[in-house]
PDB file of C-alpha atoms and ligand atoms in Angstrom:
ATOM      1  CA  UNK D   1     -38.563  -0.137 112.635  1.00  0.00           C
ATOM      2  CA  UNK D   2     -40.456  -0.193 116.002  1.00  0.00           C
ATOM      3  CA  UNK D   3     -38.421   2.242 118.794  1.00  0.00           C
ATOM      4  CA  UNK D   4     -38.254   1.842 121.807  1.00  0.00           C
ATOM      5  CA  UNK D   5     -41.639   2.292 123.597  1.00  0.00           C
ATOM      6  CA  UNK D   6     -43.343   1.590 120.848  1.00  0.00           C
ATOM      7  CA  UNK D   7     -44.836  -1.357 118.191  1.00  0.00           C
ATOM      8  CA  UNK D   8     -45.378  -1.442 114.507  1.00  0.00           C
ATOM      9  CA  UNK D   9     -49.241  -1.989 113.874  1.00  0.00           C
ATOM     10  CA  UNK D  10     -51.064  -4.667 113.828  1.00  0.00           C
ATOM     11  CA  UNK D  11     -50.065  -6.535 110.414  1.00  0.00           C
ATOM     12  CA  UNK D  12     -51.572  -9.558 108.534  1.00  0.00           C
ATOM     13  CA  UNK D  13     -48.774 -12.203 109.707  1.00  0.00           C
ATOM     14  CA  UNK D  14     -49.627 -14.912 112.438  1.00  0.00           C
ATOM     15  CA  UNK D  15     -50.801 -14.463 115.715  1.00  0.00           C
ATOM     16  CA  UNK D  16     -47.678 -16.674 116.826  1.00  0.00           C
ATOM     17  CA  UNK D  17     -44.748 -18.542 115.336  1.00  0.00           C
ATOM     18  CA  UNK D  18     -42.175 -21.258 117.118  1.00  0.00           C
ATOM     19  CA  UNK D  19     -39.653 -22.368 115.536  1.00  0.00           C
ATOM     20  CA  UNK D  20     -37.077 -25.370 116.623  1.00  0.00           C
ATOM     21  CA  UNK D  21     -37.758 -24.975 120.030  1.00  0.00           C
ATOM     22  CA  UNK D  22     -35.153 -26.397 122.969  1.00  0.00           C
ATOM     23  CA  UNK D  23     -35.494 -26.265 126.312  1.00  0.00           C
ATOM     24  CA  UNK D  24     -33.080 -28.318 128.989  1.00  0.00           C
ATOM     25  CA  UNK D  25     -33.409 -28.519 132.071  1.00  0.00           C
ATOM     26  CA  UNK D  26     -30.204 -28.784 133.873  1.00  0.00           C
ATOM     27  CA  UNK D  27     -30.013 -30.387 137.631  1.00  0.00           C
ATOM     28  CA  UNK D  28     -26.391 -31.689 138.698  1.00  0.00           C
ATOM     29  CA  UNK D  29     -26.066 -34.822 136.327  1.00  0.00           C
ATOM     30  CA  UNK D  30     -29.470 -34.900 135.562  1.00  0.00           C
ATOM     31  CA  UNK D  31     -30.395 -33.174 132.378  1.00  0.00           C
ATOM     32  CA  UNK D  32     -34.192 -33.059 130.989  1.00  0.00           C
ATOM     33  CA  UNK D  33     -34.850 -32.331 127.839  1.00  0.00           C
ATOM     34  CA  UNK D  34     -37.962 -30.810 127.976  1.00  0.00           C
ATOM     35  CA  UNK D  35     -38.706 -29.258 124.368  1.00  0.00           C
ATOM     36  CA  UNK D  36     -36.713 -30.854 121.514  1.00  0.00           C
ATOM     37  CA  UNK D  37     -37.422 -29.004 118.572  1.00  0.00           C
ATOM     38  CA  UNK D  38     -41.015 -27.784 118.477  1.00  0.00           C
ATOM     39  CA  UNK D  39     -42.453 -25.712 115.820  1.00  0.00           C
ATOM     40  CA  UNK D  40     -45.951 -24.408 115.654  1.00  0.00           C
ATOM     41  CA  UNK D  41     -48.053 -21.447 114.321  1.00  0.00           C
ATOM     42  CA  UNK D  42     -51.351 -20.194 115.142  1.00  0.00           C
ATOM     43  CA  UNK D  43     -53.062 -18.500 112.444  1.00  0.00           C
ATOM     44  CA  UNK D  44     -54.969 -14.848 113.335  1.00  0.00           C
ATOM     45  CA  UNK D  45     -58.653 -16.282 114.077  1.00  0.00           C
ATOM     46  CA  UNK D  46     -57.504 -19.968 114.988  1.00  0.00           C
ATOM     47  CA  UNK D  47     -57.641 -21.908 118.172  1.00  0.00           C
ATOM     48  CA  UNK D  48     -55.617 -24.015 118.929  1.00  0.00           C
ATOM     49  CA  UNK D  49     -55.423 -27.083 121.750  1.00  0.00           C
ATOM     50  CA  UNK D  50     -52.112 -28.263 122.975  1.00  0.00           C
ATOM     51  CA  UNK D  51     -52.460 -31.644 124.730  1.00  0.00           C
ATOM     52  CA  UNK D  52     -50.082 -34.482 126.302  1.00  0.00           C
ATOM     53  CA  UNK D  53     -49.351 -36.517 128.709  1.00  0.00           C
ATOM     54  CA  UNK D  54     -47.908 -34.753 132.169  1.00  0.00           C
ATOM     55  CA  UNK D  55     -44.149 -34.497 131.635  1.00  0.00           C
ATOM     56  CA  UNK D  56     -44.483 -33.913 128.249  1.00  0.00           C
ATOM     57  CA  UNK D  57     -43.364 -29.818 128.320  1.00  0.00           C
ATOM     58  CA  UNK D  58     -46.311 -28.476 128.091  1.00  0.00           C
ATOM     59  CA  UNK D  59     -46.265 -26.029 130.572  1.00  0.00           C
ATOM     60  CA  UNK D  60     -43.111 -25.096 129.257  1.00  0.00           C
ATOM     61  CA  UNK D  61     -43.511 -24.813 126.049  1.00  0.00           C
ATOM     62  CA  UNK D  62     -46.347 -21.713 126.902  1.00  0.00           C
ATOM     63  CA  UNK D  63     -43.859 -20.182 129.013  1.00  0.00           C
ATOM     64  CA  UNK D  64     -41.847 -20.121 126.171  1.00  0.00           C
ATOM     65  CA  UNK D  65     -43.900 -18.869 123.972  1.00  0.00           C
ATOM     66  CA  UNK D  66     -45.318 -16.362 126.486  1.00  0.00           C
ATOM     67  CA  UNK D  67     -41.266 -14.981 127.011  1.00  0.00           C
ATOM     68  CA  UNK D  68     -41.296 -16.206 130.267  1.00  0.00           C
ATOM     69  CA  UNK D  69     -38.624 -18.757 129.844  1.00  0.00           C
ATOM     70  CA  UNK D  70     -36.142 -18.499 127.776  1.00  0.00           C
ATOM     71  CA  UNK D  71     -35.520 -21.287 125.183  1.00  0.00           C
ATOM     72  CA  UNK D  72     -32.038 -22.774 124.614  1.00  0.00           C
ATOM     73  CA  UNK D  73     -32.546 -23.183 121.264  1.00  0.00           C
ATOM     74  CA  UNK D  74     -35.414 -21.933 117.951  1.00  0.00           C
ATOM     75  CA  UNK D  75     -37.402 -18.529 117.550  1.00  0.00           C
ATOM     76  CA  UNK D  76     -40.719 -17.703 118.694  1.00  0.00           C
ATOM     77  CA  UNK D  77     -42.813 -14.388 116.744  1.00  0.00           C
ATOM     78  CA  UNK D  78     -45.888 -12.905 118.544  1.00  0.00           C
ATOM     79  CA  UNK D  79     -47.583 -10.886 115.784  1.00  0.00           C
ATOM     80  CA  UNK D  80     -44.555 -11.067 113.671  1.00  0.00           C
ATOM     81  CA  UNK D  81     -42.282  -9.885 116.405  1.00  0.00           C
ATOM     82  CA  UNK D  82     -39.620 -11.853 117.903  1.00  0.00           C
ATOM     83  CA  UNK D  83     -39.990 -12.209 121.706  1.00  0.00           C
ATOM     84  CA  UNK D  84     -37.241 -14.719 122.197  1.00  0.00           C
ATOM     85  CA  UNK D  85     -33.249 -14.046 122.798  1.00  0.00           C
ATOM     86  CA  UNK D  86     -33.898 -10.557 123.734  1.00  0.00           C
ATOM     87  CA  UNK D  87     -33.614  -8.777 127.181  1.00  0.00           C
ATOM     88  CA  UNK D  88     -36.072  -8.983 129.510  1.00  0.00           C
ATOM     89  CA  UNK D  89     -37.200  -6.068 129.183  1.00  0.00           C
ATOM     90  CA  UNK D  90     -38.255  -6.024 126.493  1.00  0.00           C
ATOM     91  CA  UNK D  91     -40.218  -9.395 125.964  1.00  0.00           C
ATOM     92  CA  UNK D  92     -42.047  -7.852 129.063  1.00  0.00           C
ATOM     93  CA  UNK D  93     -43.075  -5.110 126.335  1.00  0.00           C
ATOM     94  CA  UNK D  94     -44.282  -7.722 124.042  1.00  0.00           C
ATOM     95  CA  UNK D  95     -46.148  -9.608 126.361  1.00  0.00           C
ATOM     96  CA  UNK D  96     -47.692  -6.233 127.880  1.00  0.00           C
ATOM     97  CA  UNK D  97     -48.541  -5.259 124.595  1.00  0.00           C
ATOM     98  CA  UNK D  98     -48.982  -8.663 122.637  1.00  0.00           C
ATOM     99  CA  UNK D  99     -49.705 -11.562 124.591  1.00  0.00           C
ATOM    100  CA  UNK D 100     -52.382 -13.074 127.021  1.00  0.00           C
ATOM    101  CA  UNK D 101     -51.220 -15.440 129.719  1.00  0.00           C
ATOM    102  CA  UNK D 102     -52.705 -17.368 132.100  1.00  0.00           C
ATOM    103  CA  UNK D 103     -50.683 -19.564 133.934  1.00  0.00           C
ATOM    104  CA  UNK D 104     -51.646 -22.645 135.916  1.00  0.00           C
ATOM    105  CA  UNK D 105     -50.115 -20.831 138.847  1.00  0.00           C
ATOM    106  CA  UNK D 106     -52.474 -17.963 137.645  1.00  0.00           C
ATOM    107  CA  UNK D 107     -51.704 -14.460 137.439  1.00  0.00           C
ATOM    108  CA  UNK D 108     -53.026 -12.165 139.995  1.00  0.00           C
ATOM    109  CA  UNK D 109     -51.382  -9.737 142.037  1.00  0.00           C
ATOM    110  CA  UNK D 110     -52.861 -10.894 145.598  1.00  0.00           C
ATOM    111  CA  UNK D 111     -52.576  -7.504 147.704  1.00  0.00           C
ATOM    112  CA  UNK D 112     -55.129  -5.972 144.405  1.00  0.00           C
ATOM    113  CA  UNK D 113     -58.929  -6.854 143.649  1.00  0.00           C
ATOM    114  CA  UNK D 114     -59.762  -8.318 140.979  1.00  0.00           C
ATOM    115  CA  UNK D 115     -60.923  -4.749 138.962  1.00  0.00           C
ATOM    116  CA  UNK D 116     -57.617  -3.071 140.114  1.00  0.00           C
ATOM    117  CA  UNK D 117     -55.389  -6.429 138.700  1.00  0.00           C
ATOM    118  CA  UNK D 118     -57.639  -5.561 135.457  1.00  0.00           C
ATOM    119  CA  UNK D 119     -56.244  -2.285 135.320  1.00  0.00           C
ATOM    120  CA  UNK D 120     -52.880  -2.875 135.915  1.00  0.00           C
ATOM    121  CA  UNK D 121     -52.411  -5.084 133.107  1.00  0.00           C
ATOM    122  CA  UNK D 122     -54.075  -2.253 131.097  1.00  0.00           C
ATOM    123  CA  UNK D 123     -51.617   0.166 132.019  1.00  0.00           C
ATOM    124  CA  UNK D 124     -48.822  -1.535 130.316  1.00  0.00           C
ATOM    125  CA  UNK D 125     -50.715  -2.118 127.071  1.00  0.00           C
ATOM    126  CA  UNK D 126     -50.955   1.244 125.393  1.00  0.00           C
ATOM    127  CA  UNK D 127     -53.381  -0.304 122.869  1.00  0.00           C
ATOM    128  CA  UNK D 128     -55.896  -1.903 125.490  1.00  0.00           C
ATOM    129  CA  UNK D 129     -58.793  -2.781 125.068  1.00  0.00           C
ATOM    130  CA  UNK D 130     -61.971  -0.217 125.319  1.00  0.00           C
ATOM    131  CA  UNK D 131     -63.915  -2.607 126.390  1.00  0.00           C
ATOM    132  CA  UNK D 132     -65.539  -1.345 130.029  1.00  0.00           C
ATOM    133  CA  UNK D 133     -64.004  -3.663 132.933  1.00  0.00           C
ATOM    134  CA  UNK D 134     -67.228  -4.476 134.015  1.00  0.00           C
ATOM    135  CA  UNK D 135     -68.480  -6.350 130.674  1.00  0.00           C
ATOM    136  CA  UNK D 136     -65.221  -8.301 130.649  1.00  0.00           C
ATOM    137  CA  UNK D 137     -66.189  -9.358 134.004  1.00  0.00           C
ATOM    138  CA  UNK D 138     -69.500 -10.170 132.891  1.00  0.00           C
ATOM    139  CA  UNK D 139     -68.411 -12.181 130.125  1.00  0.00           C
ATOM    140  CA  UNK D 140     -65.997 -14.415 132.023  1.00  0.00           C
ATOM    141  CA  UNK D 141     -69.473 -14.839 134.946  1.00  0.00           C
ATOM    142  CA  UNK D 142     -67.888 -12.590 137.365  1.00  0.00           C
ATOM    143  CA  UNK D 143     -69.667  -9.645 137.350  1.00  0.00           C
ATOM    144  CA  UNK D 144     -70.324  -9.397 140.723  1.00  0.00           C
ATOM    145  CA  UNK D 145     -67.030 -10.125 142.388  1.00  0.00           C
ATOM    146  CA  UNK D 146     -64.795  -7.139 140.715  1.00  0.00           C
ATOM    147  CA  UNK D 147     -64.017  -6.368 144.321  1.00  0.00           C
ATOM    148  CA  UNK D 148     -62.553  -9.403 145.534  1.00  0.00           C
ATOM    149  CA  UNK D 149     -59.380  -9.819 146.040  1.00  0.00           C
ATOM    150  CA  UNK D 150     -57.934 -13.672 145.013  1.00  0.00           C
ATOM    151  CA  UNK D 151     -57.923 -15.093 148.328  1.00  0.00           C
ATOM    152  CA  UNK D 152     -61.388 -14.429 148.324  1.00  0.00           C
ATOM    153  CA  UNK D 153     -62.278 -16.240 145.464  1.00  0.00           C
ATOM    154  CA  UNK D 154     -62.629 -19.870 144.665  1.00  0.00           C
ATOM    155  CA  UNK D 155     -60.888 -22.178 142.527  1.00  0.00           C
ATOM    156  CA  UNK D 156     -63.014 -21.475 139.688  1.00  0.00           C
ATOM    157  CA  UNK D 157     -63.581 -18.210 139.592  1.00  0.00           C
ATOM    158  CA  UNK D 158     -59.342 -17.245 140.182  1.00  0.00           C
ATOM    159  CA  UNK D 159     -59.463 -19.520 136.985  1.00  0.00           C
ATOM    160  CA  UNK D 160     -61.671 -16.870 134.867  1.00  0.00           C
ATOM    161  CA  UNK D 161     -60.588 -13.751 137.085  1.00  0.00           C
ATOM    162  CA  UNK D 162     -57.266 -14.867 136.151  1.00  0.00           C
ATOM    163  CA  UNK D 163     -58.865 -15.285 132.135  1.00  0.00           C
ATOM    164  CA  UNK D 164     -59.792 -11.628 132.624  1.00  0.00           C
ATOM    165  CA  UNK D 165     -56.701  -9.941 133.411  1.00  0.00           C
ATOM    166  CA  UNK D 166     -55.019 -12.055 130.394  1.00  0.00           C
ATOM    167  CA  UNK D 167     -57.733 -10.439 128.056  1.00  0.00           C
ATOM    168  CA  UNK D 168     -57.112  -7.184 129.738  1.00  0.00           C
ATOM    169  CA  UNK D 169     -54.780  -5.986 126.931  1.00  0.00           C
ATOM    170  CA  UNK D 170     -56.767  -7.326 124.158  1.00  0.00           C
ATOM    171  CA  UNK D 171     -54.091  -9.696 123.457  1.00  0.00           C
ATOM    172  CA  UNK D 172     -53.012 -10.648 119.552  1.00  0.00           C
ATOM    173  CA  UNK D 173     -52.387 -14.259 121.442  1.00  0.00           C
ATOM    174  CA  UNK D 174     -53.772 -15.415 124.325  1.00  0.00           C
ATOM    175  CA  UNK D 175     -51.908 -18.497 125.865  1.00  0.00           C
ATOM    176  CA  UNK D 176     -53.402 -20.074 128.583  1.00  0.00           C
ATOM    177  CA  UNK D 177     -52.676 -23.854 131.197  1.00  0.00           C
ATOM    178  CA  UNK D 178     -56.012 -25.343 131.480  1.00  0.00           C
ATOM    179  CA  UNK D 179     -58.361 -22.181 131.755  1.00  0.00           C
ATOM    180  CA  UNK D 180     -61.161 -24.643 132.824  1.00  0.00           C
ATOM    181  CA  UNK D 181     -59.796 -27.306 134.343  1.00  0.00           C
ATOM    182  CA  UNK D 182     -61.333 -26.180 137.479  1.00  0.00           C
ATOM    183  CA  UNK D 183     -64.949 -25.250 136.126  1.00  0.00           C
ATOM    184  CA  UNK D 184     -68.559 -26.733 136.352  1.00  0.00           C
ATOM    185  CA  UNK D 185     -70.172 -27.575 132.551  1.00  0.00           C
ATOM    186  CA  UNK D 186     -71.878 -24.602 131.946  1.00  0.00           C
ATOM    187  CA  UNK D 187     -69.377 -22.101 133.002  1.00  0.00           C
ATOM    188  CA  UNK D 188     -66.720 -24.333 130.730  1.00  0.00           C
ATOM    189  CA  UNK D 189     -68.833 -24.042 128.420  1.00  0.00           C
ATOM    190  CA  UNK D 190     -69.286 -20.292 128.746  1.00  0.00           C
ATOM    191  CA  UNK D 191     -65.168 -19.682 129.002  1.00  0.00           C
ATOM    192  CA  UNK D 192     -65.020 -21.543 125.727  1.00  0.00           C
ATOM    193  CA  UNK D 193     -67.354 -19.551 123.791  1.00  0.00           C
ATOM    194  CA  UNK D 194     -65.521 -16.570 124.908  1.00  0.00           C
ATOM    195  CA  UNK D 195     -61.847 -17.863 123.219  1.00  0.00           C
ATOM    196  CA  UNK D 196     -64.321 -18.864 120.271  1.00  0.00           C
ATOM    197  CA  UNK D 197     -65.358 -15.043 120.202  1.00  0.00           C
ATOM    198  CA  UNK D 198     -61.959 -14.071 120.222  1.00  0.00           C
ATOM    199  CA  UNK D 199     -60.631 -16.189 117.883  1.00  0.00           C
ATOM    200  CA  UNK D 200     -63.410 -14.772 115.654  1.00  0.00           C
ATOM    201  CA  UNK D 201     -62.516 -11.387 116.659  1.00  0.00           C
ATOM    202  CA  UNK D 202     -59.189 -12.203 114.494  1.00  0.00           C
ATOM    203  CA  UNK D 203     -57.034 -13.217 117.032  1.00  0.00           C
ATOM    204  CA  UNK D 204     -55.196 -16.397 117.780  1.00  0.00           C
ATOM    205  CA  UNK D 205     -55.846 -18.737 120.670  1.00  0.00           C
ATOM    206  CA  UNK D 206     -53.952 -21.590 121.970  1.00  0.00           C
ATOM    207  CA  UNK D 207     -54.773 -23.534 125.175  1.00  0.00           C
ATOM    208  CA  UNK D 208     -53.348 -26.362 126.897  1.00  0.00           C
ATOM    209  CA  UNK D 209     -55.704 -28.539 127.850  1.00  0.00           C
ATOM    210  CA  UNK D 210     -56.921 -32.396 129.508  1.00  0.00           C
ATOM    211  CA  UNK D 211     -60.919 -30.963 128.423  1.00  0.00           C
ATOM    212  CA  UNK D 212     -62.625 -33.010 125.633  1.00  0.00           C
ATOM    213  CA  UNK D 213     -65.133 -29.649 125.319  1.00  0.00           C
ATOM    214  CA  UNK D 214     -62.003 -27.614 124.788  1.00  0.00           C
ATOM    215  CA  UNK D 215     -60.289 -30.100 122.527  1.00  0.00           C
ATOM    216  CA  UNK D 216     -64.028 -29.840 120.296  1.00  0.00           C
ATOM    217  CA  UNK D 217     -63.590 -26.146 120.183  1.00  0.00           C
ATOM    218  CA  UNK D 218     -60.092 -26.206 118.928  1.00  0.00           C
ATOM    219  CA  UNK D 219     -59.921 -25.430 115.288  1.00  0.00           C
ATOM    220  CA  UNK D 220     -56.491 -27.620 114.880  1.00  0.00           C
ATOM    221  CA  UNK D 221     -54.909 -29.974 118.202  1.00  0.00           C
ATOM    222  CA  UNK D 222     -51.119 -30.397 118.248  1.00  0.00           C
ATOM    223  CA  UNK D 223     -50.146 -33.499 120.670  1.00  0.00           C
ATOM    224  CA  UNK D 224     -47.184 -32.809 122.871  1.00  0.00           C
ATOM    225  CA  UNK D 225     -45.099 -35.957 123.483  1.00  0.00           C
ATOM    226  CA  UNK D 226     -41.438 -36.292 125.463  1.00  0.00           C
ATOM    227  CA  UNK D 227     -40.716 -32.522 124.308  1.00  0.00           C
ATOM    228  CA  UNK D 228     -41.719 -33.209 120.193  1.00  0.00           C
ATOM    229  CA  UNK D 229     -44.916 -33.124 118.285  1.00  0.00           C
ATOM    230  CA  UNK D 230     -44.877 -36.707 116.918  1.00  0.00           C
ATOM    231  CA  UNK D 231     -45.329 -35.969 113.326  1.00  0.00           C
TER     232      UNK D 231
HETATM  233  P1  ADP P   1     -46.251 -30.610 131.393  1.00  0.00           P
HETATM  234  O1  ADP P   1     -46.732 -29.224 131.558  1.00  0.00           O
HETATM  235  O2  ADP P   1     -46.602 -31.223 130.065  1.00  0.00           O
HETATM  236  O3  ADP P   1     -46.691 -31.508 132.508  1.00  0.00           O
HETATM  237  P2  ADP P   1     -43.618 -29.509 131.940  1.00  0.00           P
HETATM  238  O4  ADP P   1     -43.350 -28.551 130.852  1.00  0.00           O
HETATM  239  O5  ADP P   1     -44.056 -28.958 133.249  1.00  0.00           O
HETATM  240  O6  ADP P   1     -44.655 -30.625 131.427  1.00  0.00           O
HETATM  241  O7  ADP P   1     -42.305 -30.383 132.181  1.00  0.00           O
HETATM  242  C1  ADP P   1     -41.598 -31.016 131.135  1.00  0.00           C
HETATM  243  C2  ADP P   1     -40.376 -31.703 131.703  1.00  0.00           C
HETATM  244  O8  ADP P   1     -39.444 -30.744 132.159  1.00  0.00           O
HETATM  245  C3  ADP P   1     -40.682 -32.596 132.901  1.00  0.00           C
HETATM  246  O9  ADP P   1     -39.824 -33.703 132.850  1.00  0.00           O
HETATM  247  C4  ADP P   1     -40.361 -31.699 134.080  1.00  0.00           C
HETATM  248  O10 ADP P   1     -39.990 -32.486 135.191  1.00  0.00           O
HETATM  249  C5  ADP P   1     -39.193 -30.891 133.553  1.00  0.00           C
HETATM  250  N1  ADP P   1     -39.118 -29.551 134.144  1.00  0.00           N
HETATM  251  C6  ADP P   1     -40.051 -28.570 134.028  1.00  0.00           C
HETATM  252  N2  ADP P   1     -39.656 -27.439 134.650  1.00  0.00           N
HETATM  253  C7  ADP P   1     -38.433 -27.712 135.191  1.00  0.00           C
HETATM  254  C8  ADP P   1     -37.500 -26.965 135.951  1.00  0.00           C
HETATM  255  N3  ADP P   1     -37.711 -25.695 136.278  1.00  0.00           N
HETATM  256  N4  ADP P   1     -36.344 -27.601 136.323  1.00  0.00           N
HETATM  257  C9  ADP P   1     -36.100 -28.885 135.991  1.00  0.00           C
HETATM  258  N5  ADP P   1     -36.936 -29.637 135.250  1.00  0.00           N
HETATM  259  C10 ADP P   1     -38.098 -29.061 134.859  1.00  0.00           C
HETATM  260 MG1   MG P   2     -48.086 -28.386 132.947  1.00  0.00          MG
END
């Protein structure tokens, strides 16, 4: 049994598990069902492209799975850990420790620079990554702009400093809302041999995603339709 503070070790089960997922939305008489019964898995060392038509609960089906949002309904595992139905608190351990996310909203604390939101997100992952700050910066093409702080950056590159800070951790998962939607070819191209390396590296990947490159990549692609995975 973990206690509190800390995690069993890393074990052979999958990177991620869902199970029945529900989500409604709730707005006076309107109700939206957003997520009506999903289950997936990624596999340690798979990738995995989630793709659908806007509206489809995409978006929130990774905050789900990220313990961001709550689901009404089903079970999601990170590493063989639940994350879902328990306090906040501690599916913010989890994720510290367990999970990558980028968000399309990204994830960067604005008043910090880029190296300093790096470090933050190490500090709540006991088990971070050795890997020097610069390389990771180097490996998402941002070696030279550790000192920016996100309003300074462009589109693109808050896409892959945002990347950065959700590798930070050395995440068993890494989740991420279009990671390149906003790129050029070659630095797409780049960003996806870097979740290919990590997938490789034993861990799981899963990316939503509109990019036929990405969708090549992907070792398995689940379609996301009205809140189901058509079957
Ligand atoms: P996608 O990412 O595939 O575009 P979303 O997960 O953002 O889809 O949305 C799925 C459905 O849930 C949509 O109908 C959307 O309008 C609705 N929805 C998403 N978030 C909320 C929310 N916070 N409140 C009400 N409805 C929401
Ligand atoms: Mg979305």
């Amino acid at each position: 049994m973990a206690t509190a503070g800390t995690l069993p070790p890393r074990t052979d089960t999958d990177a991620l598990t869902a199970r029945d997922l529900y989500r409604f939305y709730r707005a006076g008489e309107e109700e939206t069902l957003a997520l009506r019964g999903v289950a997936l898995q990624v596999r340690r060392g798979e990738t995995v492209a989630v793709i659908g038509p806007s509206g489809s609960g995409k978006s929130t089906l990774l905050a789900c799975l990220a313990g961001l949002d709550e689901p009404d309904g089903g079970v999601v595992h990170v590493a063989g850990e639940r994350i879902s139905h328990r306090p906040e608190a501690e599916r913010a351990r989890v994720r510290a420790h367990r999970i990558g996310v980028l968000l399309q909203s990204g994830n960067l604390i604005a008043h910090l620079d880029v190296h300093a939101n790096i470090r933050l997100a190490r500090t709540a992952a006991p088990r971070a990554s050795k890997q020097p700050i610069a390389e990771l910066l180097d490996q998402v093409g941002l070696g030279h702009r550790g000192r920016a702080l996100p309003q300074q950056l462009a589109g693109g590159e808050l896409a892959r400093a945002g990347l950065a800070v959700a590798l930070a951790n050395d995440p068993d998962i890494l989740l991420a809302d279009e990671p390149t939607g906003e790129l050029d070819g070659v630095t797409e191209q780049r960003i996806l041999s870097l979740l290919r390396s990590r997938a490789e590296a034993g861990r799981g990947v899963l990316v939503v995603t509109h990019s036929p490159e990405a969708v090549k990549i992907a070792d398995r692609v689940i379609t996301l339709r009205d809140g189901r995975i058509p079957s």
